Short mmCIF file of C-alpha atoms in Angstrom, two decimals:
data_model
loop_
_atom_site.label_atom_id
_atom_site.label_comp_id
_atom_site.label_asym_id
_atom_site.label_seq_id
_atom_site.Cartn_x
_atom_site.Cartn_y
_atom_site.Cartn_z
CA MET A 180 -85.61 3.19 64.28
CA SER A 181 -86.02 1.79 67.41
CA VAL A 182 -82.92 1.75 70.17
CA GLN A 183 -82.64 -1.95 69.65
CA GLU A 184 -81.97 -1.51 65.99
CA ARG A 185 -79.62 1.41 66.44
CA LYS A 186 -77.57 -0.72 68.80
CA GLN A 187 -77.31 -3.67 66.38
CA ARG A 188 -76.21 -1.65 63.30
CA GLU A 189 -73.46 0.09 65.58
CA ARG A 190 -72.67 -3.35 66.89
CA ALA A 191 -72.29 -4.35 62.95
CA GLU A 192 -70.30 -1.29 62.16
CA ARG A 193 -67.99 -2.15 65.05
CA GLU A 194 -67.61 -5.63 64.06
CA ARG A 195 -66.87 -4.47 60.39
CA LEU A 196 -64.31 -2.05 61.67
CA ILE A 197 -62.49 -4.67 63.84
CA VAL A 198 -62.32 -7.15 60.76
CA ALA A 199 -61.22 -4.21 58.21
CA THR A 200 -58.40 -3.12 60.84
CA ALA A 201 -57.23 -6.59 61.40
CA ARG A 202 -57.02 -7.07 57.62
CA GLU A 203 -55.24 -4.05 56.97
CA LEU A 204 -52.73 -4.63 59.78
CA ALA A 205 -52.18 -8.09 58.35
CA GLU A 206 -51.59 -7.00 54.88
CA GLN A 207 -49.04 -4.39 56.10
CA GLN A 208 -47.18 -6.21 58.67
CA GLY A 209 -48.35 -9.98 58.88
CA TRP A 210 -50.70 -12.02 61.05
CA ASP A 211 -48.17 -11.84 64.02
CA ALA A 212 -48.59 -7.94 64.28
CA VAL A 213 -52.44 -8.48 64.85
CA THR A 214 -53.35 -8.48 68.50
CA THR A 215 -56.25 -7.59 70.57
CA ARG A 216 -54.20 -4.82 71.90
CA ARG A 217 -53.02 -3.33 68.83
CA LEU A 218 -56.48 -3.57 67.23
CA ALA A 219 -58.07 -1.84 70.28
CA GLU A 220 -55.42 1.08 69.70
CA ARG A 221 -56.28 1.33 66.25
CA ILE A 222 -59.78 1.41 66.41
CA GLU A 223 -59.88 3.38 69.70
CA TYR A 224 -62.25 1.01 71.81
CA SER A 225 -60.85 -0.94 74.45
CA GLN A 226 -59.88 -4.69 74.31
CA PRO A 227 -63.16 -5.83 76.48
CA VAL A 228 -65.28 -4.29 73.44
CA LEU A 229 -63.19 -6.49 70.95
CA TYR A 230 -63.79 -9.44 73.11
CA SER A 231 -67.75 -8.66 72.92
CA HIS A 232 -67.37 -9.22 69.30
CA PHE A 233 -64.76 -11.93 68.93
CA ARG A 234 -63.22 -14.21 71.54
CA GLY A 235 -59.87 -13.72 70.26
CA LYS A 236 -57.61 -13.75 67.17
CA ARG A 237 -58.77 -16.91 65.81
CA GLU A 238 -62.43 -15.88 65.36
CA ILE A 239 -60.96 -12.42 63.72
CA ILE A 240 -58.84 -14.78 61.14
CA GLY A 241 -62.02 -16.58 60.59
CA ALA A 242 -64.16 -13.43 60.07
CA VAL A 243 -61.60 -12.14 57.37
CA ALA A 244 -61.46 -15.54 55.96
CA LEU A 245 -65.27 -15.52 55.35
CA GLU A 246 -64.76 -11.96 53.72
CA GLY A 247 -62.10 -13.09 51.64
CA ALA A 248 -63.88 -15.98 50.45
CA THR A 249 -66.61 -14.10 49.36
CA GLU A 250 -64.29 -11.61 47.50
CA MET A 251 -62.40 -14.57 45.79
CA ALA A 252 -65.82 -16.36 44.83
CA ALA A 253 -66.63 -12.94 43.05
CA ALA A 254 -63.36 -12.38 41.31
CA VAL A 255 -63.41 -15.91 39.88
CA ARG A 256 -67.14 -15.52 38.52
CA ALA A 257 -66.28 -12.00 37.14
CA ALA A 258 -63.11 -13.46 35.27
CA THR A 259 -64.92 -16.74 34.13
CA SER A 260 -68.10 -14.99 33.10
CA ALA A 261 -66.01 -12.82 30.67
CA GLU A 262 -64.68 -15.63 28.54
CA ASP A 263 -65.92 -17.94 25.71
CA GLY A 264 -65.39 -21.58 25.80
CA PRO A 265 -64.28 -24.06 28.64
CA ARG A 266 -60.44 -23.42 28.12
CA ALA A 267 -60.64 -19.55 28.06
CA ARG A 268 -62.88 -19.90 31.10
CA VAL A 269 -60.25 -22.48 33.07
CA THR A 270 -57.40 -20.31 32.09
CA ALA A 271 -59.34 -17.22 33.38
CA LEU A 272 -60.37 -19.04 36.78
CA ALA A 273 -56.42 -19.93 37.17
CA ARG A 274 -55.17 -16.60 36.47
CA ALA A 275 -57.95 -15.00 38.92
CA TYR A 276 -57.21 -17.27 41.78
CA LEU A 277 -53.42 -16.78 41.38
CA ASP A 278 -53.91 -12.91 41.32
CA PHE A 279 -56.11 -13.03 44.32
CA ALA A 280 -53.58 -15.05 46.21
CA GLU A 281 -50.77 -12.64 45.11
CA HIS A 282 -52.63 -9.46 45.89
CA ASN A 283 -54.23 -10.41 49.04
CA PRO A 284 -51.81 -12.37 50.93
CA ALA A 285 -52.84 -11.83 54.53
CA VAL A 286 -56.64 -12.76 53.43
CA TYR A 287 -55.36 -16.00 51.45
CA ASP A 288 -53.55 -16.92 54.77
CA ALA A 289 -56.51 -16.53 56.49
CA LEU A 290 -58.48 -18.65 54.29
CA PHE A 291 -56.06 -21.61 53.67
CA GLN A 292 -52.99 -21.39 56.14
CA LEU A 293 -54.00 -20.15 59.30
CA ASP A 294 -56.52 -21.48 62.06
CA GLY A 295 -59.77 -19.51 61.74
CA GLY A 296 -61.61 -22.07 63.55
CA LEU A 297 -63.61 -22.65 60.44
CA ALA A 298 -64.92 -26.12 59.32
CA TYR A 299 -63.97 -26.98 55.61
CA ALA A 300 -65.59 -29.50 53.62
CA GLN A 301 -68.15 -30.50 56.04
CA GLU A 302 -71.92 -30.09 56.50
CA ASP A 303 -71.21 -27.10 58.90
CA THR A 304 -68.98 -25.23 56.54
CA PRO A 305 -70.01 -21.78 56.49
CA GLU A 306 -71.88 -20.64 53.40
CA PRO A 307 -68.98 -18.15 52.07
CA LEU A 308 -66.62 -20.97 51.79
CA LYS A 309 -69.15 -23.25 50.13
CA ASP A 310 -69.73 -20.49 47.71
CA ALA A 311 -65.84 -20.15 47.01
CA PHE A 312 -65.82 -23.78 46.16
CA ALA A 313 -68.78 -23.56 43.98
CA ALA A 314 -67.47 -20.78 42.30
CA LEU A 315 -64.33 -23.08 41.11
CA LEU A 316 -66.71 -26.13 40.55
CA GLU A 317 -69.05 -23.84 38.20
CA CYS A 318 -66.27 -23.53 35.87
CA LEU A 319 -64.10 -26.53 36.46
CA ALA A 320 -67.23 -29.25 36.22
CA GLU A 321 -67.17 -28.96 32.42
CA ALA A 322 -63.44 -29.54 32.20
CA ALA A 323 -63.59 -32.47 34.55
CA GLY A 324 -64.20 -35.02 31.50
CA ASP A 325 -66.15 -37.97 31.12
CA GLY A 326 -66.52 -40.41 34.26
CA ILE A 327 -64.59 -37.78 36.58
CA ASP A 328 -66.33 -36.61 39.29
CA PRO A 329 -66.43 -32.77 38.88
CA GLY A 330 -65.96 -32.06 42.89
CA LEU A 331 -63.01 -34.37 42.94
CA PHE A 332 -61.69 -32.53 39.73
CA THR A 333 -62.10 -29.37 41.29
CA GLU A 334 -60.47 -30.16 44.51
CA VAL A 335 -57.44 -31.55 42.57
CA PHE A 336 -57.13 -28.30 40.39
CA TRP A 337 -57.86 -26.12 43.33
CA ALA A 338 -55.03 -28.14 45.28
CA ALA A 339 -52.88 -27.15 42.30
CA LEU A 340 -53.62 -23.94 42.26
CA HIS A 341 -52.89 -23.55 45.99
CA GLY A 342 -49.42 -25.06 45.48
CA LEU A 343 -48.56 -22.71 42.93
CA ALA A 344 -49.80 -19.62 45.14
CA THR A 345 -48.01 -20.82 47.81
CA LEU A 346 -44.73 -21.71 46.31
CA THR A 347 -44.88 -18.78 44.26
CA ARG A 348 -45.20 -16.13 47.35
CA ALA A 349 -42.48 -18.28 49.22
CA GLY A 350 -40.00 -17.39 46.37
CA ARG A 351 -39.48 -21.17 45.48
CA LEU A 352 -40.74 -20.75 41.85
CA LEU A 353 -39.39 -18.30 39.02
CA PRO A 354 -41.91 -15.60 38.64
CA GLU A 355 -41.27 -15.24 34.98
CA ASP A 356 -42.74 -18.84 34.51
CA ALA A 357 -46.00 -18.01 36.02
CA GLU A 358 -47.97 -18.05 32.79
CA PRO A 359 -46.29 -21.40 31.22
CA ARG A 360 -47.22 -22.85 34.64
CA VAL A 361 -51.11 -21.58 33.99
CA GLU A 362 -50.80 -22.89 30.34
CA LEU A 363 -49.49 -26.35 31.65
CA LEU A 364 -52.07 -26.59 34.37
CA VAL A 365 -54.68 -26.03 31.93
CA ASP A 366 -53.46 -28.35 29.32
CA ARG A 367 -52.45 -31.13 31.18
CA LEU A 368 -54.95 -31.23 33.92
CA ALA A 369 -57.92 -29.77 32.54
CA MET A 370 -57.31 -31.01 29.04
CA VAL A 371 -59.77 -28.32 27.72
#
């Protein structure tokens, strides 16, 4: 292994450590607790080392969002691939999405609530974000119905899931009604 390859590997490892530490800190104490000073202390590198990887917290949030998009896409695909029939797949998608939001609140915030400097729904949208949307579209396209653009249907269904996830986390919806909400969403919106 050349010196340059070793340095690239070490740089990539430091970057993974920064992102993992930021994510852990955000999940434990919220994104307000994630500062470059605190991250530098936790990973035992200087703040200039952090800035050599990320220009600031915004880019770190973006890196967490990209990692989370990959994880969410995998979770949705795993849940939907195990099911037979459109209704079961759409229901599994809804549950997997809401479970991801519930169990990864800081990552969910990085993806959909905070400014991570990422472009959404544009040509320069990063591939992990496109793939997360594609994971939803793969399942929901068959539920869109005749004459309905599958991409548009996926956006509306996703917006409904996001609303449920956000309102549930904020304590605005009764937790015991979570499953009836999923059933209603699948029955009335997806109509499968």
